XYZ file of C-alpha atoms in Angstrom:
307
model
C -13.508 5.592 24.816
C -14.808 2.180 23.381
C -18.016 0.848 23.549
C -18.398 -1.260 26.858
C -22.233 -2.547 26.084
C -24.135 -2.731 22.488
C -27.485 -1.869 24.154
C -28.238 0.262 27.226
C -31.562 -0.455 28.462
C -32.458 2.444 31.637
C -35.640 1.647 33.147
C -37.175 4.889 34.999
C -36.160 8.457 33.711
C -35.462 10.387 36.635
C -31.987 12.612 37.844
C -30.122 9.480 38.033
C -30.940 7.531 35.012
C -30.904 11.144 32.769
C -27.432 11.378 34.056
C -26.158 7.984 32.816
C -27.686 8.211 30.021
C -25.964 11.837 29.097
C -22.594 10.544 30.360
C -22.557 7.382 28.736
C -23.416 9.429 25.574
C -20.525 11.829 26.226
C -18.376 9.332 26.374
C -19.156 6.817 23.369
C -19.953 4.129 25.735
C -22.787 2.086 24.612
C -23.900 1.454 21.015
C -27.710 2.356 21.573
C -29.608 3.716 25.108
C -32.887 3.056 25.545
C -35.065 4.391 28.016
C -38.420 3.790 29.337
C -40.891 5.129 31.911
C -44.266 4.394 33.381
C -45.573 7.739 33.291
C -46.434 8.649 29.545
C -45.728 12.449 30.420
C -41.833 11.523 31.394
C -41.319 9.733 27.980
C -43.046 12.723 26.102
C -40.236 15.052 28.039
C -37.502 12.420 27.409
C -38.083 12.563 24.289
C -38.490 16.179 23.409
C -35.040 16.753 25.011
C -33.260 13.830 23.276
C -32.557 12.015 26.698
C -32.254 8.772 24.951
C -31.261 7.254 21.845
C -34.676 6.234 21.858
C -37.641 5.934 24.162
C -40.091 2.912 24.448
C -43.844 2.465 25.304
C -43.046 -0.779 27.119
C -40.777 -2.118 29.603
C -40.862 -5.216 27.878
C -39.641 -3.055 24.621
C -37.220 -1.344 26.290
C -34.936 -4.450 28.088
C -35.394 -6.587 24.517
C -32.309 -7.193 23.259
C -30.480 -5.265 25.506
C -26.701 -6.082 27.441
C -27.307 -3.755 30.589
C -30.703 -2.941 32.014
C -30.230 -0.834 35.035
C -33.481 -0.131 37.229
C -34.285 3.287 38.113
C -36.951 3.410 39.493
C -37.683 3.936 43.947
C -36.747 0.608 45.643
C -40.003 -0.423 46.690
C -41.026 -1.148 43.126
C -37.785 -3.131 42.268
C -39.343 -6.555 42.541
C -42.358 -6.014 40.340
C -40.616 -4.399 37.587
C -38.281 -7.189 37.888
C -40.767 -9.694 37.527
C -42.184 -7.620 34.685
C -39.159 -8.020 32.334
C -37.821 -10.626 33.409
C -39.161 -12.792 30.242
C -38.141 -10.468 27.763
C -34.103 -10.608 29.125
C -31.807 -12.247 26.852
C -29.502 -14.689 28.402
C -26.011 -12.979 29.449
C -27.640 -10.147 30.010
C -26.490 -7.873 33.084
C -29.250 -6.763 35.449
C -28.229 -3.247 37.542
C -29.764 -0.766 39.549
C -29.125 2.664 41.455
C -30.900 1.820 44.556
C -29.502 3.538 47.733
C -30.545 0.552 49.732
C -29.080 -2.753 49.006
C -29.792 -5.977 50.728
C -33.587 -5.414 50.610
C -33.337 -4.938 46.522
C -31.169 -8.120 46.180
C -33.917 -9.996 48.115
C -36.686 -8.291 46.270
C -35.133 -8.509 42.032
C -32.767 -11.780 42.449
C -35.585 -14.318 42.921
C -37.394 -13.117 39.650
C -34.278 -13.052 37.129
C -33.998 -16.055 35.183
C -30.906 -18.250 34.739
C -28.138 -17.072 32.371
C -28.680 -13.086 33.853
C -26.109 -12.013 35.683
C -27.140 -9.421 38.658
C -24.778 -6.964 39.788
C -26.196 -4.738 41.965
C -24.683 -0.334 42.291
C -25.285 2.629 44.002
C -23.723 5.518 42.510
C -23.799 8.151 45.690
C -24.540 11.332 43.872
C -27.200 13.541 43.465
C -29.070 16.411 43.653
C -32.775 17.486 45.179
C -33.997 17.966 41.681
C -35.896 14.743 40.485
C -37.159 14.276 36.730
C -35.753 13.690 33.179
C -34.722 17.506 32.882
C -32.872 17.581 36.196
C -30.036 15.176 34.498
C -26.804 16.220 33.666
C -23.398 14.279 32.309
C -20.971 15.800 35.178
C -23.216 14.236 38.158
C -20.890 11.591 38.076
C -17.913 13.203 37.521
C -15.643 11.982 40.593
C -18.356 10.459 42.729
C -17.911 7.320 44.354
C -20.199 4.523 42.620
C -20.484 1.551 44.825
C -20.292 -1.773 43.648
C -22.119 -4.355 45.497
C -21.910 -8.121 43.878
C -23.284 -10.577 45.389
C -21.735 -14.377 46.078
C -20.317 -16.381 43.056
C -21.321 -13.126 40.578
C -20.041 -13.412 37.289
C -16.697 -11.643 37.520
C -16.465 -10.714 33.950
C -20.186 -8.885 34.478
C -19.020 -7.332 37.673
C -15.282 -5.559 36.171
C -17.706 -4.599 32.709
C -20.063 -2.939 35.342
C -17.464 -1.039 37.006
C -15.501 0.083 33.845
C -18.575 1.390 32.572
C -18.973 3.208 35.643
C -15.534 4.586 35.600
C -16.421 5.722 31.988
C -18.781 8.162 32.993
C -16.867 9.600 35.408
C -16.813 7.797 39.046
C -14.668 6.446 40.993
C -15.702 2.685 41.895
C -15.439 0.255 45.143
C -17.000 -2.716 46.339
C -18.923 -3.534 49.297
C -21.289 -6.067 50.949
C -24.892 -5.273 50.857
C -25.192 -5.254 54.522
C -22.288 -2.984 55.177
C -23.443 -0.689 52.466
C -26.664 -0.280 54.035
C -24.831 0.503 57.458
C -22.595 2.832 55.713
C -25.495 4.802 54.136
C -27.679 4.895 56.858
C -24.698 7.101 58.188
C -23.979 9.095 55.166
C -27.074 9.808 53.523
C -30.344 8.144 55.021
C -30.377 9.424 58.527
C -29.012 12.815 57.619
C -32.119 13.049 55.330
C -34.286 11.881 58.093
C -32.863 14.907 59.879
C -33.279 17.161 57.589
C -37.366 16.320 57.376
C -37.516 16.418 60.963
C -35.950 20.140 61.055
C -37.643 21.309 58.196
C -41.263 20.085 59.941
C -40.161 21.825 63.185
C -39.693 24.904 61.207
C -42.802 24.257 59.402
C -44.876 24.203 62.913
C -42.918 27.362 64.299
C -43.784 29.523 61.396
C -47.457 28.641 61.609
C -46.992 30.868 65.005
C -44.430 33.281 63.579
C -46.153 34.539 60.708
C -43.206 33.209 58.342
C -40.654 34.230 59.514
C -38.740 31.205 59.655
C -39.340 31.041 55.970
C -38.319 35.003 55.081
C -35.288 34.778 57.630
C -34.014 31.632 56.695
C -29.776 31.670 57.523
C -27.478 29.317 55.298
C -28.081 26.165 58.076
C -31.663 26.298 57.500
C -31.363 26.665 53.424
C -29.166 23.847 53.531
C -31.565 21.569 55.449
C -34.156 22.560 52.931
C -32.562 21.914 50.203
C -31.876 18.197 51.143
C -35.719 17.856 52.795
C -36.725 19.120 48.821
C -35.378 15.414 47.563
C -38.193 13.141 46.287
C -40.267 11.729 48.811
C -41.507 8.476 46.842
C -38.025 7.552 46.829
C -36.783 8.538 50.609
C -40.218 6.615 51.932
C -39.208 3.694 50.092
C -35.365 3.929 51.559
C -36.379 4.156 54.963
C -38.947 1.661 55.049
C -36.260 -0.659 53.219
C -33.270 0.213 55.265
C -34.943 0.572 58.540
C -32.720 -1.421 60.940
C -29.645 0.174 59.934
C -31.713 3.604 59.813
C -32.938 3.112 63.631
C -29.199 2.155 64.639
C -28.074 5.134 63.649
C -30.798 7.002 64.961
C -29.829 6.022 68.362
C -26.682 6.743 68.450
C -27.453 10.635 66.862
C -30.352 10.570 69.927
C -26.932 10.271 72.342
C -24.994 12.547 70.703
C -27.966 15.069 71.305
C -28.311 14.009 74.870
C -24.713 14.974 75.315
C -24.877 18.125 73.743
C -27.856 18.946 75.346
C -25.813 18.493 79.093
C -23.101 20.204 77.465
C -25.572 23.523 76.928
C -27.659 22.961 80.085
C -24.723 22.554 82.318
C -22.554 25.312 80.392
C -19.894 22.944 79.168
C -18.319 25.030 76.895
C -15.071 22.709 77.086
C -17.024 20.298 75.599
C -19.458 21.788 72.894
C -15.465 23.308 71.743
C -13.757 19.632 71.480
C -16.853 18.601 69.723
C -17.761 21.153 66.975
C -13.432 20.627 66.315
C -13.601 17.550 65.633
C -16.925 17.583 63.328
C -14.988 20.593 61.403
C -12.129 18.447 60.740
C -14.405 15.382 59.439
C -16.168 18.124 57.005
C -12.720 19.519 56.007
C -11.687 15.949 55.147
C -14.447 15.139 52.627
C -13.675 18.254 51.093
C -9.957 17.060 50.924
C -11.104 14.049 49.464
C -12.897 16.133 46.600
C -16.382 15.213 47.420
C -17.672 18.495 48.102
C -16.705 22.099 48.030
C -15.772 25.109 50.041
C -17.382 27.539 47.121
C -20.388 29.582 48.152
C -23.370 27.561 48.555
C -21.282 24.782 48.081
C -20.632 24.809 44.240
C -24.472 24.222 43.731
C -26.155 27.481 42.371
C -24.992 25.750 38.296
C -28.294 26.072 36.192
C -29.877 22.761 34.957
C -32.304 22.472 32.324
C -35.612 22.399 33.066
């Protein structure tokens, strides 16, 4: 493929960023990546494993010069690395980011660009529980959904360069207001987490009275909680404490759902608990339909990573 931006500047170093940064390699897409992270330990590994084209000291180094900066980094620091590069963007410059929460990252990076940026913010739903510059690999991508989330009177020419550089690595794209993506996720990825944490706690507290055997029985339903409640926790803090209307909405209407199926075992409804696991079963066999999951063992995931 052609080259869609000169310069590729990837602030933070983590699964995500690693990712782009091998994809967009793979496929010829930018003249020159740059990446940068705070911690000096990060940059030594990004640059040991060739991550980058090259790796910079400074976030200020890092965004000079460069077409596409995309932010990295957990939401909650969004703002103040905005504000800390914002002098060193060049004008017609696009501004990005991977931030599973939307409208609270769009309040917190928009004020501090300065005129002549353009600001399209993305959320490319993929990932893995693995966190760190080694965990990154170029198929992440690879028919994911990448959401698109512009906001009003965006640049259109920034927004379609955005997406085909999206599509270049390997996703599918789609656009979205902020407010509905944060609805949407709160559905499809933030309270599931939330879940998860709770389960894996409660699990945590019974085998502090079973001598752990929670931990050396563990069934497939339990390993699969873990292996989402193993996801970074800097970054899930952040996206709750950012998304935390939509987050409590949703909460609610899971607490329901329990309260139902809770009846349904108390009272011996077995009618029920049927019509109900049927229907979940068909909503699982339709995202694998749609190709965003597997039926393999362990769902496809037992592929070794570096690192």
């Amino acid at each position: 493929m052609s080259v869609i931006y000169d310069r590729i500047a990837l602030i933070g170093l983590g699964l995500i960023a690693g990712s782009m940064s091998l994809a967009i390699r793979r496929a010829g897409l930018a003249g020159e990546v740059v990446g940068y992270a705070r911690s000096a330990q990060t940059r030594a590994t990004a640059r040991e494993i060739g991550l980058c084209d090259r790796i910079e000291e400074s976030a200020a180094a890092a965004v000079e010069g460069a077409d596409l900066i995309v932010l990295c980094v957990p939401v909650g620091v969004m703002g103040d690395v905005a504000a800390e590069i914002a002098p060193y963007l060049k004008r017609g410059a696009t501004v990005s980011d991977v931030g599973s929460v939307k409208r609270s990252v769009i309040d917190a990076v928009a004020p501090h660009l300065p005129e002549g940026v353009h600001f399209v913010p993305a959320h490319p739903l993929a990932g893995t529980e693995h966190s760190g510059p080694r965990a990154g690999y170029a198929e992440l991508f690879d028919n994911r959904w990448c959401l698109i989330v512009p906001q009003e009177g965006a640049d259109r020419t920034a927004v379609d360069r955005l997406e085909a550089l999206w599509r270049g690595i390997g996703a599918q794209t789609d656009e979205m207001d902020a407010d509905h993506h944060d609805l949407v996720l709160a559905v499809t990825s933030h309270t599931p987490h939330l879940i998860a944490y709770t389960m894996v706690g409660v699990a945590d507290d019974l085998r502090r009275v079973t001598d752990s055997e929670v931990i050396k029985y563990s069934a497939a339903g339990f390993r699969d909680f873990t292996r989402i409640a193993a996801s970074d926790p800097t970054m899930w803090r952040d996206v709750f404490l950012n998304n935390r209307e939509a987050t409590l909405e949703i909460l609610g209407r899971f607490t329901e759902e329990l309260f139902a199926l809770q009846r349904a075992i108390r009272t011996g409804d077995g009618d029920h608990l049927h019509d109900y696991f049927t229907r979940t079963r068909a909503i699982r066999r339709g995202i694998i339909e749609a190709g965003q999951d597997t039926d393999a063992p362990d769902f496809g995931r037992t592929r070794t990573r570096g690192g």
